[in-house]
Coordinates of C-alpha atoms in Angstrom, one line a residue:
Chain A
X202 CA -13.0 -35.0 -1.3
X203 CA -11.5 -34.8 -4.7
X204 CA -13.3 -34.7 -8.2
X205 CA -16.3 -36.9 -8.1
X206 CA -16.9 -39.5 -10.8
X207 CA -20.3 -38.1 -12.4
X208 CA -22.5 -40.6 -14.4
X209 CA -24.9 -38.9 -16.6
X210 CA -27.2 -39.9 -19.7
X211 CA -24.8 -41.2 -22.6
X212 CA -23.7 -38.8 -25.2
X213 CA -23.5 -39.7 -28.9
X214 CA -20.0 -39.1 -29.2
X215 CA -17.8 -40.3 -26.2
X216 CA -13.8 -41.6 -26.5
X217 CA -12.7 -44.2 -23.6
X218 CA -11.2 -43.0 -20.7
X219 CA -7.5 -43.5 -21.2
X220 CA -5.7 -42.7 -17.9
X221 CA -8.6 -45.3 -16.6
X222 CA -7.4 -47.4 -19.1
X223 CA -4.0 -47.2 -17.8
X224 CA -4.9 -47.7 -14.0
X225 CA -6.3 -51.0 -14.9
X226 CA -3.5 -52.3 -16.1
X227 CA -3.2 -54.9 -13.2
X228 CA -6.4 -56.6 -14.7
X229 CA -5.0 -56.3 -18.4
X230 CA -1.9 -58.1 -17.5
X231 CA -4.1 -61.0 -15.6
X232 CA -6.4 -60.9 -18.5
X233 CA -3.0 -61.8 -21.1
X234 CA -2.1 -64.3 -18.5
X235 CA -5.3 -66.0 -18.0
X236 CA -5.8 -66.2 -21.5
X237 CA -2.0 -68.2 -22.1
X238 CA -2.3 -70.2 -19.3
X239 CA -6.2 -71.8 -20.5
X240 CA -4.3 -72.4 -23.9
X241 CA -1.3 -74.3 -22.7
X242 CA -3.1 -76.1 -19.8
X243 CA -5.8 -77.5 -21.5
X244 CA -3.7 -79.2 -24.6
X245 CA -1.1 -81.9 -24.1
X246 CA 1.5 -80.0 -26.6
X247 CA 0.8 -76.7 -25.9
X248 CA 2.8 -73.5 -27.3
X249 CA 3.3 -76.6 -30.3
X250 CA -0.3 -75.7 -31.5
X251 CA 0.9 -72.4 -32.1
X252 CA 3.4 -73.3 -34.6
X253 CA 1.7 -77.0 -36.0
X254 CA -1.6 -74.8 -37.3
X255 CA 0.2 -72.6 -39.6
X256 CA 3.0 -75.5 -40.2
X257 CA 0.1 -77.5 -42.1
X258 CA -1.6 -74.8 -43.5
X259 CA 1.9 -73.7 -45.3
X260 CA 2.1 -77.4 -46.2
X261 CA -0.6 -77.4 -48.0
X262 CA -0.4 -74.0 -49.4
X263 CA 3.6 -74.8 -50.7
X264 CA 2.0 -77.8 -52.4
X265 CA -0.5 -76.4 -54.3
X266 CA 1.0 -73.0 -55.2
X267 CA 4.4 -73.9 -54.7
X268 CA 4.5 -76.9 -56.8
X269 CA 1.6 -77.5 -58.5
X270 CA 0.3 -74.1 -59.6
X271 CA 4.0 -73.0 -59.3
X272 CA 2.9 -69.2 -58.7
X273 CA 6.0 -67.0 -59.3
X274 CA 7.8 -65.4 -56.7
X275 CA 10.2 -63.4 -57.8
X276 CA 13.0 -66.3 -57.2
X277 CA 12.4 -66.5 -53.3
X278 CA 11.7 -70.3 -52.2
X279 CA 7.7 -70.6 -51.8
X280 CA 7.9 -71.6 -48.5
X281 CA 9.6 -68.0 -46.8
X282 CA 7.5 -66.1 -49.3
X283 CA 4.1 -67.6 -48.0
X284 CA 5.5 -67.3 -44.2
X285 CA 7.0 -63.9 -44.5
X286 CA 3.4 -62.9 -45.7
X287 CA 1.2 -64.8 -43.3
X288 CA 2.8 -63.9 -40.3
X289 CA 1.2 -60.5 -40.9
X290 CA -2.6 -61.6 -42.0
X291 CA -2.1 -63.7 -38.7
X292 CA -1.6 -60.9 -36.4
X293 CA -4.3 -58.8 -38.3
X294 CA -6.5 -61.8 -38.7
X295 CA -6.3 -62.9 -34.5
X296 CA -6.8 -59.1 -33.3
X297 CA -9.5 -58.3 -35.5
X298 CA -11.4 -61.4 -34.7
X299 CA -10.8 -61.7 -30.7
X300 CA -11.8 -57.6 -30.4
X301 CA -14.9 -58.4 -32.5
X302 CA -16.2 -60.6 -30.2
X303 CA -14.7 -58.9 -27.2
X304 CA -18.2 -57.1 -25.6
X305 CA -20.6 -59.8 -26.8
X306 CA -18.0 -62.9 -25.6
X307 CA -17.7 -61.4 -22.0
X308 CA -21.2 -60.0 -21.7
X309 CA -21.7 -62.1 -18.1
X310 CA -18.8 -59.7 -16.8
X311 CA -20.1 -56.9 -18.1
X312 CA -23.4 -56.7 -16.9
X313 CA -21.8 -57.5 -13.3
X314 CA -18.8 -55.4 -13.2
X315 CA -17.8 -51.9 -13.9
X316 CA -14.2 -51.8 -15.0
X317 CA -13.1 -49.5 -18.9
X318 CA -14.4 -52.3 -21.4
X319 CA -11.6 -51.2 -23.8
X320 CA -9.0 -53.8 -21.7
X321 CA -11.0 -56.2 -23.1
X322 CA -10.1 -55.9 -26.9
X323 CA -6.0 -54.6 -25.2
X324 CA -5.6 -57.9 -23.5
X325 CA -6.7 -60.2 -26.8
X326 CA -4.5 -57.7 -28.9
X327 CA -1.3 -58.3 -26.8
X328 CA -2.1 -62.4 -26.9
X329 CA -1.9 -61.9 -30.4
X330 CA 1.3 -60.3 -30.3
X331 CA 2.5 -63.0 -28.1
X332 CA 1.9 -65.4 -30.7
X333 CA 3.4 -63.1 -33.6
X334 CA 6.4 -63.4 -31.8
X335 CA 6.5 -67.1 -31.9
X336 CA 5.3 -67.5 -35.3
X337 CA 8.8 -65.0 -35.6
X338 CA 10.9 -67.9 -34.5
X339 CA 10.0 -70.2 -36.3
X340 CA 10.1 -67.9 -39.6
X341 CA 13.6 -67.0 -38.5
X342 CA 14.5 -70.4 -38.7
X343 CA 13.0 -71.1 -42.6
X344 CA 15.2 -67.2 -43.3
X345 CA 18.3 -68.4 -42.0
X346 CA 17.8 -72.6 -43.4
X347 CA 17.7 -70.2 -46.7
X348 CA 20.5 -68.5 -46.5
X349 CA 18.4 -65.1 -45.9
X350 CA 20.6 -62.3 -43.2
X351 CA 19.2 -60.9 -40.8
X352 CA 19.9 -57.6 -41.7
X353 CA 19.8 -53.4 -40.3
X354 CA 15.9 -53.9 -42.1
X355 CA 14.8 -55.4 -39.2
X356 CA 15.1 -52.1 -37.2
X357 CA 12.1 -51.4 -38.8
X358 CA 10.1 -54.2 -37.6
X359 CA 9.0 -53.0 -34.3
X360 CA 7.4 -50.1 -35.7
X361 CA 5.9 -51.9 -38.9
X362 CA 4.1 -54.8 -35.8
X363 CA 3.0 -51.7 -34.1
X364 CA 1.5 -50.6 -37.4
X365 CA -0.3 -53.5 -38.4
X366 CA -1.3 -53.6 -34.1
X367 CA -3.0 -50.3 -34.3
X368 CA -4.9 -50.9 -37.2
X369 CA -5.7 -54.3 -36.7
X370 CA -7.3 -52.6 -33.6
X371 CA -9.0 -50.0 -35.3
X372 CA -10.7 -53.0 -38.1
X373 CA -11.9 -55.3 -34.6
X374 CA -13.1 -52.4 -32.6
X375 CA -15.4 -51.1 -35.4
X376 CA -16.3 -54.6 -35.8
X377 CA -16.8 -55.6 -32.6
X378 CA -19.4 -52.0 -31.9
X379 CA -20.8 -53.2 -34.9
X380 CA -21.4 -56.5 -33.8
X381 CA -23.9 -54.5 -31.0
X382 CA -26.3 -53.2 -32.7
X383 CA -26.0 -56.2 -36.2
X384 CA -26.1 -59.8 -35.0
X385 CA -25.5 -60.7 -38.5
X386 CA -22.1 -59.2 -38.0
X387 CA -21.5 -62.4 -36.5
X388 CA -22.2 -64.4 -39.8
X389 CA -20.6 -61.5 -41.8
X390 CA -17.5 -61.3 -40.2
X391 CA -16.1 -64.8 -41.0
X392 CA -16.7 -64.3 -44.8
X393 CA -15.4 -61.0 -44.9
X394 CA -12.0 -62.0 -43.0
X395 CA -11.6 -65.2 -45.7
X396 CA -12.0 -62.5 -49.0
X397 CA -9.7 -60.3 -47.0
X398 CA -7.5 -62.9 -47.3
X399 CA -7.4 -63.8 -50.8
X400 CA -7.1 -60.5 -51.8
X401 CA -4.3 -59.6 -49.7
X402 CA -0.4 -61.1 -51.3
X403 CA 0.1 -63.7 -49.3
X404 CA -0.3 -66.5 -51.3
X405 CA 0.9 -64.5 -54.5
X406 CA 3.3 -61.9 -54.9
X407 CA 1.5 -58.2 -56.0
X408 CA 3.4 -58.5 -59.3
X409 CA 1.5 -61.1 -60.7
X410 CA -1.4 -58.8 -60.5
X411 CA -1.6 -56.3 -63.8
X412 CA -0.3 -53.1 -63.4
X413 CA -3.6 -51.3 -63.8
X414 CA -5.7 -53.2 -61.4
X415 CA -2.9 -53.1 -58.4
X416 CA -4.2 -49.4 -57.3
X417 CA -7.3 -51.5 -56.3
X418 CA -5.2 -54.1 -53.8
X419 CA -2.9 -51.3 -52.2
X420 CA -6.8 -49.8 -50.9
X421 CA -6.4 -52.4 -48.2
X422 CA -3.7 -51.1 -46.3
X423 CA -2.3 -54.6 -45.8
X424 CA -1.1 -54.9 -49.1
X425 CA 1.4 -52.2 -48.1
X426 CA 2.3 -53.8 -44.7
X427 CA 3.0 -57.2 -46.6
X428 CA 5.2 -55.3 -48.7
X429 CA 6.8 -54.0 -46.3
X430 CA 7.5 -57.0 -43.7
X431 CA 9.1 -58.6 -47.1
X432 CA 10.9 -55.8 -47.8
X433 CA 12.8 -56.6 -44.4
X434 CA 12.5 -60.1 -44.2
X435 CA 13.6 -61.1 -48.0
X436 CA 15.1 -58.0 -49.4
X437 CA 12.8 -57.6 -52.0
X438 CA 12.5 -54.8 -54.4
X439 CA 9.7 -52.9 -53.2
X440 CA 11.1 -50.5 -50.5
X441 CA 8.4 -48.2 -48.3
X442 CA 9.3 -44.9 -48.8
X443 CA 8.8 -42.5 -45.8
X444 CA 6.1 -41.5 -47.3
X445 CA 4.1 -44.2 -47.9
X446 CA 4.6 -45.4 -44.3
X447 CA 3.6 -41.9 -43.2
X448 CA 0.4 -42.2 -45.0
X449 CA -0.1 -45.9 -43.6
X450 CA 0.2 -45.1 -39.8
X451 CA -2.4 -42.1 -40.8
X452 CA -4.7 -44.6 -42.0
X453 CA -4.1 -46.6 -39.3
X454 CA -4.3 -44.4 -36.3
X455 CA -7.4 -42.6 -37.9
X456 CA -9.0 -46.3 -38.2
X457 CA -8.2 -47.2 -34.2
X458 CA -9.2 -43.5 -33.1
X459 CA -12.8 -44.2 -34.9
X460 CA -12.8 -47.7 -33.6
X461 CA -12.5 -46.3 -30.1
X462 CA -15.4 -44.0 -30.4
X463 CA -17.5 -46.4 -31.9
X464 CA -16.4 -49.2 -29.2
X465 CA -17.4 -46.4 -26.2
X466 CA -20.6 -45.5 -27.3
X467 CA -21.5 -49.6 -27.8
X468 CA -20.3 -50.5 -24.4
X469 CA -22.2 -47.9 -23.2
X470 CA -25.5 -49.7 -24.4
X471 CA -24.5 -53.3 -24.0
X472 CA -25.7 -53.8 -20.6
X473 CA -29.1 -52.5 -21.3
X474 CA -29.4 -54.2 -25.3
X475 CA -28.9 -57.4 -23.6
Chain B
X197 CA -21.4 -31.0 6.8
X198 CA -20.1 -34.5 6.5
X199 CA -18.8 -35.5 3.3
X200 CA -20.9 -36.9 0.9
X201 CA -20.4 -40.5 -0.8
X202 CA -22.8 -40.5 -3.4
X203 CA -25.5 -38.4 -4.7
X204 CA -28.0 -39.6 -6.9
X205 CA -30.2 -37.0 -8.8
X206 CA -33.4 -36.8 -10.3
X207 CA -32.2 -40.5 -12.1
X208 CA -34.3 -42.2 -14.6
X209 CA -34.0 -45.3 -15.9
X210 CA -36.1 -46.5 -19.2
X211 CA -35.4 -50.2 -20.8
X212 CA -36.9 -51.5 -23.7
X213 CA -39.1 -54.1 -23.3
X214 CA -38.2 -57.4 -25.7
X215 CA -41.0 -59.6 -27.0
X216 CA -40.1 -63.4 -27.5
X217 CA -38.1 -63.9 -30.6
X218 CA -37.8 -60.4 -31.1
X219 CA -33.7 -60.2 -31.8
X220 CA -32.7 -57.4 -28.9
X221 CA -30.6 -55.4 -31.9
X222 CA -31.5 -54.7 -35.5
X223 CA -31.2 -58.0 -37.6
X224 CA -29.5 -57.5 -41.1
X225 CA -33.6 -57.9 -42.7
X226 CA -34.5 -55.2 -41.1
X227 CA -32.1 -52.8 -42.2
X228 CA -32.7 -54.1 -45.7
X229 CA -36.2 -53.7 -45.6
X230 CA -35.6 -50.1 -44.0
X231 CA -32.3 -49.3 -45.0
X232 CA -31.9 -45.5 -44.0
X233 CA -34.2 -45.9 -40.8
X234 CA -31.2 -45.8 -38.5
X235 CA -30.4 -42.3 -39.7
X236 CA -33.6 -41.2 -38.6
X237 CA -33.1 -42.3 -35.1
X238 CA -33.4 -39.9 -32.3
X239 CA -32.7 -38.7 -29.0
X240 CA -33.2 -40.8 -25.6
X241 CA -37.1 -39.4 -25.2
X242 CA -38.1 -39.2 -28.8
X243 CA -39.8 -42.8 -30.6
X244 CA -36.7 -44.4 -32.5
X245 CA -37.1 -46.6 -35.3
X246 CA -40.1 -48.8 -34.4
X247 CA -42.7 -47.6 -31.8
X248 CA -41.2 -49.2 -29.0
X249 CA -42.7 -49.9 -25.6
X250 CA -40.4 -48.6 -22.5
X251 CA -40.3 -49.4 -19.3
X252 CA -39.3 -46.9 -16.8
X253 CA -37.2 -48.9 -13.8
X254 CA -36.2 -46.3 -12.1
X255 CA -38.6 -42.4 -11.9
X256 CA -36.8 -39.4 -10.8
X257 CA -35.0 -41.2 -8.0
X258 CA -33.0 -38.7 -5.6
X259 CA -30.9 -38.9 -2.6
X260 CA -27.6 -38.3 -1.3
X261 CA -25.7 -40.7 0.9
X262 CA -23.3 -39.4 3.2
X263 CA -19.3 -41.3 3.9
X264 CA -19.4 -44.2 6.7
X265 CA -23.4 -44.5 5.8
X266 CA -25.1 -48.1 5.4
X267 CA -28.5 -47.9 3.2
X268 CA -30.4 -50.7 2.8
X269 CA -32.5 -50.9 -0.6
X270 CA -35.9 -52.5 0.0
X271 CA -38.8 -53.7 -2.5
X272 CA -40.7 -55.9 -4.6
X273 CA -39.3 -57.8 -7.3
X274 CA -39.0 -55.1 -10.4
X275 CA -39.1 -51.7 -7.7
X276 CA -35.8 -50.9 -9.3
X277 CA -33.3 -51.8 -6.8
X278 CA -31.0 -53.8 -9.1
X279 CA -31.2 -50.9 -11.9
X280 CA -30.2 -48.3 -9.1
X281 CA -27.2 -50.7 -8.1
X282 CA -26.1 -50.9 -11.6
X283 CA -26.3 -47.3 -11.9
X284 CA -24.0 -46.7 -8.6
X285 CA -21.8 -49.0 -9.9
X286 CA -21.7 -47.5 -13.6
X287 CA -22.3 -51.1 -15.3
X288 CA -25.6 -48.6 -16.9
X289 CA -26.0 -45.5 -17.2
X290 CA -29.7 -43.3 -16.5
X291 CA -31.2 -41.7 -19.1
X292 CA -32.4 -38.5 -17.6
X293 CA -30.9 -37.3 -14.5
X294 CA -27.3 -37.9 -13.1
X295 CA -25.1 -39.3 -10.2
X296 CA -21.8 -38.1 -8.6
X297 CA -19.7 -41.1 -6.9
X298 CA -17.0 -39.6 -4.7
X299 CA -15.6 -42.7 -3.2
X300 CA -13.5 -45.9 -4.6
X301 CA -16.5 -48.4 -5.6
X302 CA -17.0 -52.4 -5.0
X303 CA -19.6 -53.6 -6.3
X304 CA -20.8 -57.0 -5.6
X305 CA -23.3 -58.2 -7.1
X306 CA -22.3 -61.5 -7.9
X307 CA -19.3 -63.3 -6.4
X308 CA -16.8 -65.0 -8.4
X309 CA -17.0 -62.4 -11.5
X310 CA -14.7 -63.5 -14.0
X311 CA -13.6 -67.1 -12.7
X312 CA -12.4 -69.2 -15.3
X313 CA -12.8 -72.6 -14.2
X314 CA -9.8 -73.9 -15.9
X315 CA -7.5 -72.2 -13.7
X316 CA -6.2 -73.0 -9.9
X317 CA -7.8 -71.4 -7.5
X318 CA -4.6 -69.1 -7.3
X319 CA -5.2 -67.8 -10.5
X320 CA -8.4 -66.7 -9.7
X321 CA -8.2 -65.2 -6.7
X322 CA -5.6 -62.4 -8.8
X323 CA -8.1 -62.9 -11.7
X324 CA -11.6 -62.7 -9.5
X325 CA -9.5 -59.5 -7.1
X326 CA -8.1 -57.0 -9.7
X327 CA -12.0 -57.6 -11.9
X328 CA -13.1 -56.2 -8.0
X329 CA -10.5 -53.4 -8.2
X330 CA -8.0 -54.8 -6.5
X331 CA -4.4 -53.7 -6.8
X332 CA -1.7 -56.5 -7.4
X333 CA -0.1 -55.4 -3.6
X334 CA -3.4 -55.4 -2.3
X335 CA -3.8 -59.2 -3.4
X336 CA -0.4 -60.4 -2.9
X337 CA -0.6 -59.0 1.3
X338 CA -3.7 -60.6 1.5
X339 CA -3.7 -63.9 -0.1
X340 CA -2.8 -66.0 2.9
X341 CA -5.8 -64.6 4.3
X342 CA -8.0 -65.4 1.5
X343 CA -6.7 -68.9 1.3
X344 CA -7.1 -69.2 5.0
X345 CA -11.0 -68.1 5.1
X346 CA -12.1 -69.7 2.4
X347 CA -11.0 -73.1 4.4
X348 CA -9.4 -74.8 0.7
X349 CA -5.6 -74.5 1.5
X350 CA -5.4 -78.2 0.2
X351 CA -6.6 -77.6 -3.2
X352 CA -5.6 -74.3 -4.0
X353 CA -3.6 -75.1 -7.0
X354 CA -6.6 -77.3 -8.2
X355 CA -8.8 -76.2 -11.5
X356 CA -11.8 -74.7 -10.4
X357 CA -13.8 -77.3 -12.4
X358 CA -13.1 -80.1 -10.0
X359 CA -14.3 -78.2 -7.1
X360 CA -17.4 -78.6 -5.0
X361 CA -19.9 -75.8 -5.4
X362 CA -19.3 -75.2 -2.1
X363 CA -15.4 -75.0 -2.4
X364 CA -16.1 -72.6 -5.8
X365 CA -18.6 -70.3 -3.6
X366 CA -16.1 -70.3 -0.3
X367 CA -13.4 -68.7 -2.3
X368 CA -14.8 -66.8 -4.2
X369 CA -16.8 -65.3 -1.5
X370 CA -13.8 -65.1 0.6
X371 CA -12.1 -62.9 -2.0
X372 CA -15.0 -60.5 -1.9
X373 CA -15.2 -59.8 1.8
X374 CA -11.2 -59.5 1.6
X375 CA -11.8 -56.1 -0.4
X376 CA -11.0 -52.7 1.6
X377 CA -13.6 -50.7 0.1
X378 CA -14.5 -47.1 0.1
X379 CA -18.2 -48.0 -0.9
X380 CA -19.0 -51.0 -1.0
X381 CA -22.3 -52.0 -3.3
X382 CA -24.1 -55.5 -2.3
X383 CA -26.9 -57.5 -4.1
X384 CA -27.7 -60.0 -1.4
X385 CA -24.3 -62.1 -1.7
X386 CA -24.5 -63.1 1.9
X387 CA -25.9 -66.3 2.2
X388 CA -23.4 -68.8 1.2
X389 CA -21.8 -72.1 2.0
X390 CA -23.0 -74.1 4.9
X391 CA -24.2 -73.0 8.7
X392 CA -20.7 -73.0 10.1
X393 CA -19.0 -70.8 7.0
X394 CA -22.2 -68.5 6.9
X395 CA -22.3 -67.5 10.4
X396 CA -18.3 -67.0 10.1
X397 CA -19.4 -64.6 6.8
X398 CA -21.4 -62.5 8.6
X399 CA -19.3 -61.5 10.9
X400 CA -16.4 -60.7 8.6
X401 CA -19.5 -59.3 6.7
X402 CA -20.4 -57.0 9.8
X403 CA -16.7 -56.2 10.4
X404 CA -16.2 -54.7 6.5
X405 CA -19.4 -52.3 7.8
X406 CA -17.9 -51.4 11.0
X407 CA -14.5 -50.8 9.5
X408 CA -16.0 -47.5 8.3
X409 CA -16.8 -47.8 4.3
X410 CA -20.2 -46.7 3.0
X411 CA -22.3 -49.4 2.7
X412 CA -25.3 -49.5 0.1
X413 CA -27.1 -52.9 0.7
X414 CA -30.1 -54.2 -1.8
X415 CA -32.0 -56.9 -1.0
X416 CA -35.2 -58.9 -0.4
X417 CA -35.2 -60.4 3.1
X418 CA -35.9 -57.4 5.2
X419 CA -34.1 -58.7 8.6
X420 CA -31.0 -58.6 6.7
X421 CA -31.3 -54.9 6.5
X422 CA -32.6 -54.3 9.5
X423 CA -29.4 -56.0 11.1
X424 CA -27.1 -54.4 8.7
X425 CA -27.9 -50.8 8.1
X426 CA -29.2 -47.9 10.1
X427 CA -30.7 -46.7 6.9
X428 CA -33.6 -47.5 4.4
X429 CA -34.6 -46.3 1.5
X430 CA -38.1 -48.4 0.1
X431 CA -38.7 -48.3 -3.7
X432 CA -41.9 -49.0 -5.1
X433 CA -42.5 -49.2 -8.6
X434 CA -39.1 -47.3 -9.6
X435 CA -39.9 -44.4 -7.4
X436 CA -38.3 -43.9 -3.7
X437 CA -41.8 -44.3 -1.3
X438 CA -39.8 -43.9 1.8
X439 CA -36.7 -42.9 3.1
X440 CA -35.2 -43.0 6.7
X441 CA -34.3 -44.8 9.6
X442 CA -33.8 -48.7 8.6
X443 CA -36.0 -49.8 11.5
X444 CA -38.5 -47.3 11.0
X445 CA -38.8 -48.4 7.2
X446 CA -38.7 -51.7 7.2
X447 CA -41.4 -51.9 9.3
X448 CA -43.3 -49.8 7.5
X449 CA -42.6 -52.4 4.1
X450 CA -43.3 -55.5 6.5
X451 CA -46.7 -54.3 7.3
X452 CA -47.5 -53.6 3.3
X453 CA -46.7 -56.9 2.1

């Protein structure tokens, strides 16, 4: 018989099997599909919930920045600003928190199945995507009631999702190995996402911040995606250079191959931790 | 030389044991009490962090099992059976020691892994399947079949949650002796439903062991075994105490209790 599958002590340093990875990918797919069909069944409106949350949430944002604290936006209507920003922190925010809770949230499979953990976090990230995509609609439809064009920019959107997929990735895996070994992660988490926010320009634009200080806000890589997303969506100034997107998907592949380590070696110890 | 299916040697297998409220991972006080202790953590054998208690589930366990083979684990509660199952079927892994698995594994050691109760029955026979390994084909040829054993045609497009316990445990047991498995890993699943759907169980049960796959079989009622396999192997206290023919051995553990 072929190669056997050898199962020996764990090592410190282990990266997921890939090519297993990819000959589960019959589970991954029912995994995405269980996951949209619990949504829609259970609510009377379904996919509407997807678009009413943010809806009211921009709502209330437009009125108090928009009107009442009247942040400048460089001329763009509030509305498309806020949208063309949060449909990236939404994509970030959803993968980051589902692959958090990926091992602890399934721990009942997981101490009764063998299968590579890792499709875990992949299914959650590509019902995230699945959602970006209709939060896309609906932000095409504010562009165009604007009088935005859809332009040759938006060649650049597919690799700019992938991007902000890969490190969003990176950010929940970490997380989620973290989560492990720190129950407090738990508590952690939901305060570190909501600072995240506020420091990353969605409600604002980066200009109003001084000069000096905005080397601090482009640390957090999603400064630079939001730039960029708004680059393409509303033609503003700031244009990513090759470079600068060069450096991002560094950072952001860097981030998801460290996640992926650190994810291994926690799965590896879940069953027994437990 | 037949070909071998699994080989299991010298395997050790050490948990920690938890006191009551003792959180199972580090708590955030902890580390800030301690806060570069984690660096100072070593090696599998070596005292980590706090002096820890172990116990050792499973003691330089070895033995090979050849293809077509059915083994029958027997023991007291806390011999190690379940540890070694969960070692075969790589949801753990030892901590001294190593095994080589040459065949596709099943484990079962709980039906209806993975069912989401909000879904039909349909979905989670492709849900509850490909979590066993099974390939989309593999579930598509066969879900007639499934349907058909499981004796719930009528409510197959039905959320899980407004099924019987029997219904839930007729399905999902249906999907699991639907498998084609190389090696097939049991934890007593085999007891289910009523009289009529149990002795129709068993003999699907009997016809997945004659069909040729390696069978490795853990459980507590000893007849089971005997019936099943022709092979035994008896833990005691995380340690193999006797090895051989199933008839032989169980005898042997009948006697002892």
């Amino acid at each position: 018989m072929n190669n056997p599958i050898t199962v020996t002590p764990i090592n410190h340093i282990e990266f997921p099997d890939l090519q297993e990875v990819w000959r589960s990918k019959g589970l991954l797919f029912y995994l995405v599909l269980r996951d949209l069909k619990v949504r829609f069944q259970q609510t009377a409106i379904g996919v509407l919930w997807i678009v009413l949350q943010p809806l009211i949430q921009l709502l209330i944002f437009y009125v108090i920045f928009g009107i009442l604290v009247k942040i400048p936006t460089e001329g763009i209507p509030y509305p498309v600003f806020y949208m063309s920003g949060f449909i990236v922190w939404q994509l970030f925010f959803q993968i980051v928190n589902s692959s958090t809770y990926s091992l602890l949230g399934n721990i009942g499979i997981i101490t009764k199945i063998y299968f590579p953990r890792l499709i875990l976090p992949l299914s959650t990230t590509i019902g995230a995507l699945i959602d970006f995509v209709i939060m896309f609609i609906l932000l095409l439809v504010f562009l165009l009631a604007n009088h935005y064009p859809i332009t040759n920019r938006y060649l650049l959107l597919p690799v700019l999702v992938l991007l902000v997929m890969v490190y969003s990735l990176g950010v929940g895996l970490l997380f989620g190995a973290l989560m492990v070994v720190f129950r407090d992660t738990k508590n952690l988490l939901g305060f570190i996402l909501q600072v995240w926010m506020f420091v990353s320009p969605i409600i604002y634009p980066i200009s109003i911040v001084p000069e000096e200080y905005r080397i601090v806000f482009y640390i957090n890589p999603l400064t630079g995606f939001i730039d960029a997303f708004r680059w393409v969506f509303l033609g503003t100034q700031y244009l990513p250079s090759v470079r600068d997107l060069g450096v991002s998907s560094i950072v952001a592949i860097a981030l998801l191959l460290a996640g992926m380590y650190a994810f291994r070696s926690m799965e590896n110890r879940i069953a027994d931790v437990m | 030389m037949s070909r071998l299916a699994v080989k299991v040697e010298n395997v050790w297998k050490e948990y920690q044991i938890r006191h009551p409220f003792e959180s199972p991972s580090t708590s955030l006080k902890e580390v800030l009490n301690k806060p570069f202790n984690w660096l100072i953590k070593n090696n599998n054998d070596g005292r980590s962090r706090r002096e820890k208690e172990v116990f050792w589930a499973l003691q330089d366990v070895s033995f090979e099992i050849e293809h077509g083979e059915s083994v029958g684990i027997i023991g007291r509660n806390g011999a190690g059976k379940s540890t070694l199952l969960k070692l075969i079927s790589r949801i753990t892994r030892p901590s001294r020691g190593k095994l080589a698995i040459y065949e596709r594994v099943n484990s079962l050691l709980e039906i209806g892994t993975g069912f989401n109760t909000e879904l039909s029955g349909r979905d989670n026979v492709y849900l509850n399947g490909s979590f066993l390994g099974m390939s989309n084909q593999e579930i598509k040829s066969k879900f007639d079949e499934i349907v058909a054993f499981s004796e719930i045609e009528q409510f197959i497009d039905t959320p899980v949650k407004y099924y019987s316990s029997g219904m839930f445990v007729r399905l999902a047991f249906s999907i699991a002796v639907h498998l084609t498995p190389e090696l097939l890993l049991l934890d007593e699943v085999l007891a289910v439903g009523d009289a009529g759907f149990q002795k129709k169980s068993q003999e699907k049960m009997k016809e997945l062991i004659l069909s040729g796959a390696t069978i490795v079989f853990v459980s507590h009622n000893a007849t089971a075994v005997k019936e099943i396999c022709k092979r035994a192997i008896w833990l005691d206290h995380g340690a193999i105490h006797m090895d051989g023919q199933a008839a032989l051995v169980v005898d042997k553990y009948s006697k002892s209790m």
